[in-house]
Amino acid sequence: MSDLPTSSFPQDSEEVHWVEVAQTFGLAQAQIIAGRLQSEGIPSYAWQEGAGQATGLIIGLLGAGHVMVPEEYEESALQILSDEEEIDQIE
C-alpha cells in the first residue's frame, strides 16, 4: 500500500470501509487493475498475503492478489472492470 500515492485515498478523517472488487493470480495483475481504477479517479489499492509475496506464489489462497476500493466506489469500479472485460472478449 505504501507504493501508492496518498492523493489516491480519501482525505477526510472518517473511517473508510474497503471492499474487494477483483481477485487475480498474483500481485502484479492486481496492481495493474488498481492503477486502471486510479486513472479513472477511483481510490484503490492492491495487496497480497505476506507469505505469498515472500515466496512468489501466484496461485492458491496465498498467491491471490486483491483489489480494494472504498465501499462508495464499488459500483463504479465494478462497471469499469465490466467494460474492460467486454472489450477483451471482442478482441
PDB file of C-alpha atoms in Angstrom:
ATOM      1  CA  MET A   1       0.000   0.000   0.000  1.00  0.00           C
ATOM      2  CA  SER A   2       2.892   2.383   0.591  1.00  0.00           C
ATOM      3  CA  ASP A   3       3.691   2.286  -3.145  1.00  0.00           C
ATOM      4  CA  LEU A   4       0.501   4.199  -3.944  1.00  0.00           C
ATOM      5  CA  PRO A   5       0.326   7.999  -3.840  1.00  0.00           C
ATOM      6  CA  THR A   6      -1.563   9.225  -0.789  1.00  0.00           C
ATOM      7  CA  SER A   7      -3.637  11.527  -3.008  1.00  0.00           C
ATOM      8  CA  SER A   8      -5.441   8.464  -4.366  1.00  0.00           C
ATOM      9  CA  PHE A   9      -7.083   7.872  -0.983  1.00  0.00           C
ATOM     10  CA  PRO A  10      -9.972   9.747   0.642  1.00  0.00           C
ATOM     11  CA  GLN A  11      -8.610  12.751   2.535  1.00  0.00           C
ATOM     12  CA  ASP A  12     -11.201  13.217   5.269  1.00  0.00           C
ATOM     13  CA  SER A  13     -10.818  11.797   8.751  1.00  0.00           C
ATOM     14  CA  GLU A  14     -13.801   9.447   8.512  1.00  0.00           C
ATOM     15  CA  GLU A  15     -13.123   5.721   8.602  1.00  0.00           C
ATOM     16  CA  VAL A  16     -13.106   4.182   5.131  1.00  0.00           C
ATOM     17  CA  HIS A  17     -14.678   0.752   4.603  1.00  0.00           C
ATOM     18  CA  TRP A  18     -12.742  -1.006   1.824  1.00  0.00           C
ATOM     19  CA  VAL A  19     -14.346  -3.737  -0.311  1.00  0.00           C
ATOM     20  CA  GLU A  20     -12.787  -6.196  -2.744  1.00  0.00           C
ATOM     21  CA  VAL A  21     -13.706  -5.672  -6.410  1.00  0.00           C
ATOM     22  CA  ALA A  22     -11.263  -8.094  -8.032  1.00  0.00           C
ATOM     23  CA  GLN A  23      -9.128 -11.102  -7.221  1.00  0.00           C
ATOM     24  CA  THR A  24      -6.233 -12.070  -9.502  1.00  0.00           C
ATOM     25  CA  PHE A  25      -3.394 -14.551  -9.928  1.00  0.00           C
ATOM     26  CA  GLY A  26      -0.640 -12.711  -8.074  1.00  0.00           C
ATOM     27  CA  LEU A  27       0.032  -9.138  -7.038  1.00  0.00           C
ATOM     28  CA  ALA A  28       1.201  -7.780 -10.414  1.00  0.00           C
ATOM     29  CA  GLN A  29      -2.201  -8.213 -12.073  1.00  0.00           C
ATOM     30  CA  ALA A  30      -3.937  -6.691  -9.048  1.00  0.00           C
ATOM     31  CA  GLN A  31      -1.633  -3.654  -9.212  1.00  0.00           C
ATOM     32  CA  ILE A  32      -2.472  -3.149 -12.890  1.00  0.00           C
ATOM     33  CA  ILE A  33      -6.194  -3.222 -12.133  1.00  0.00           C
ATOM     34  CA  ALA A  34      -5.787  -0.852  -9.172  1.00  0.00           C
ATOM     35  CA  GLY A  35      -3.837   1.528 -11.423  1.00  0.00           C
ATOM     36  CA  ARG A  36      -6.601   1.402 -14.022  1.00  0.00           C
ATOM     37  CA  LEU A  37      -9.185   2.320 -11.397  1.00  0.00           C
ATOM     38  CA  GLN A  38      -6.981   5.124 -10.065  1.00  0.00           C
ATOM     39  CA  SER A  39      -6.699   6.530 -13.595  1.00  0.00           C
ATOM     40  CA  GLU A  40     -10.495   6.860 -13.508  1.00  0.00           C
ATOM     41  CA  GLY A  41     -10.336   8.725 -10.182  1.00  0.00           C
ATOM     42  CA  ILE A  42     -11.315   5.769  -8.011  1.00  0.00           C
ATOM     43  CA  PRO A  43      -9.205   5.320  -4.872  1.00  0.00           C
ATOM     44  CA  SER A  44      -7.858   1.783  -4.854  1.00  0.00           C
ATOM     45  CA  TYR A  45      -5.004  -0.407  -3.742  1.00  0.00           C
ATOM     46  CA  ALA A  46      -3.715  -3.906  -4.391  1.00  0.00           C
ATOM     47  CA  TRP A  47      -2.463  -6.373  -1.815  1.00  0.00           C
ATOM     48  CA  GLN A  48      -1.376  -9.971  -1.405  1.00  0.00           C
ATOM     49  CA  GLU A  49      -0.847 -12.081   1.709  1.00  0.00           C
ATOM     50  CA  GLY A  50       2.675 -11.540   3.023  1.00  0.00           C
ATOM     51  CA  ALA A  51       3.605 -15.225   2.839  1.00  0.00           C
ATOM     52  CA  GLY A  52       2.514 -15.360  -0.794  1.00  0.00           C
ATOM     53  CA  GLN A  53       4.581 -12.300  -1.644  1.00  0.00           C
ATOM     54  CA  ALA A  54       7.631 -13.640   0.170  1.00  0.00           C
ATOM     55  CA  THR A  55       7.511 -16.964  -1.662  1.00  0.00           C
ATOM     56  CA  GLY A  56       6.443 -15.623  -5.053  1.00  0.00           C
ATOM     57  CA  LEU A  57       3.200 -17.604  -5.163  1.00  0.00           C
ATOM     58  CA  ILE A  58       0.617 -16.651  -7.789  1.00  0.00           C
ATOM     59  CA  ILE A  59      -1.938 -19.414  -7.205  1.00  0.00           C
ATOM     60  CA  GLY A  60      -3.993 -20.528  -4.238  1.00  0.00           C
ATOM     61  CA  LEU A  61      -5.122 -18.512  -1.264  1.00  0.00           C
ATOM     62  CA  LEU A  62      -1.676 -17.115  -0.502  1.00  0.00           C
ATOM     63  CA  GLY A  63      -0.961 -16.295  -4.148  1.00  0.00           C
ATOM     64  CA  ALA A  64      -4.120 -14.347  -4.880  1.00  0.00           C
ATOM     65  CA  GLY A  65      -3.888 -10.611  -5.470  1.00  0.00           C
ATOM     66  CA  HIS A  66      -6.740  -8.454  -4.192  1.00  0.00           C
ATOM     67  CA  VAL A  67      -8.007  -5.089  -5.453  1.00  0.00           C
ATOM     68  CA  MET A  68      -9.763  -2.928  -2.890  1.00  0.00           C
ATOM     69  CA  VAL A  69     -11.830   0.260  -3.225  1.00  0.00           C
ATOM     70  CA  PRO A  70     -13.835   2.321  -0.722  1.00  0.00           C
ATOM     71  CA  GLU A  71     -17.366   0.968  -0.446  1.00  0.00           C
ATOM     72  CA  GLU A  72     -18.905   4.085  -2.010  1.00  0.00           C
ATOM     73  CA  TYR A  73     -16.863   3.482  -5.200  1.00  0.00           C
ATOM     74  CA  GLU A  74     -17.690  -0.214  -5.518  1.00  0.00           C
ATOM     75  CA  GLU A  75     -20.420   0.133  -8.165  1.00  0.00           C
ATOM     76  CA  SER A  76     -18.338   2.472 -10.345  1.00  0.00           C
ATOM     77  CA  ALA A  77     -15.284   0.233 -10.070  1.00  0.00           C
ATOM     78  CA  LEU A  78     -17.237  -2.888 -10.989  1.00  0.00           C
ATOM     79  CA  GLN A  79     -18.738  -1.075 -14.004  1.00  0.00           C
ATOM     80  CA  ILE A  80     -15.273  -0.048 -15.240  1.00  0.00           C
ATOM     81  CA  LEU A  81     -13.962  -3.589 -14.799  1.00  0.00           C
ATOM     82  CA  SER A  82     -17.041  -4.996 -16.542  1.00  0.00           C
ATOM     83  CA  ASP A  83     -16.496  -2.666 -19.506  1.00  0.00           C
ATOM     84  CA  GLU A  84     -12.851  -3.813 -19.723  1.00  0.00           C
ATOM     85  CA  GLU A  85     -13.903  -7.484 -19.796  1.00  0.00           C
ATOM     86  CA  GLU A  86     -16.322  -6.815 -22.663  1.00  0.00           C
ATOM     87  CA  ILE A  87     -13.564  -5.141 -24.685  1.00  0.00           C
ATOM     88  CA  ASP A  88     -11.211  -8.080 -24.046  1.00  0.00           C
ATOM     89  CA  GLN A  89     -13.864 -10.540 -25.256  1.00  0.00           C
ATOM     90  CA  ILE A  90     -14.393  -8.613 -28.521  1.00  0.00           C
ATOM     91  CA  GLU A  91     -10.679  -8.681 -29.349  1.00  0.00           C
TER      92      GLU A  91
END
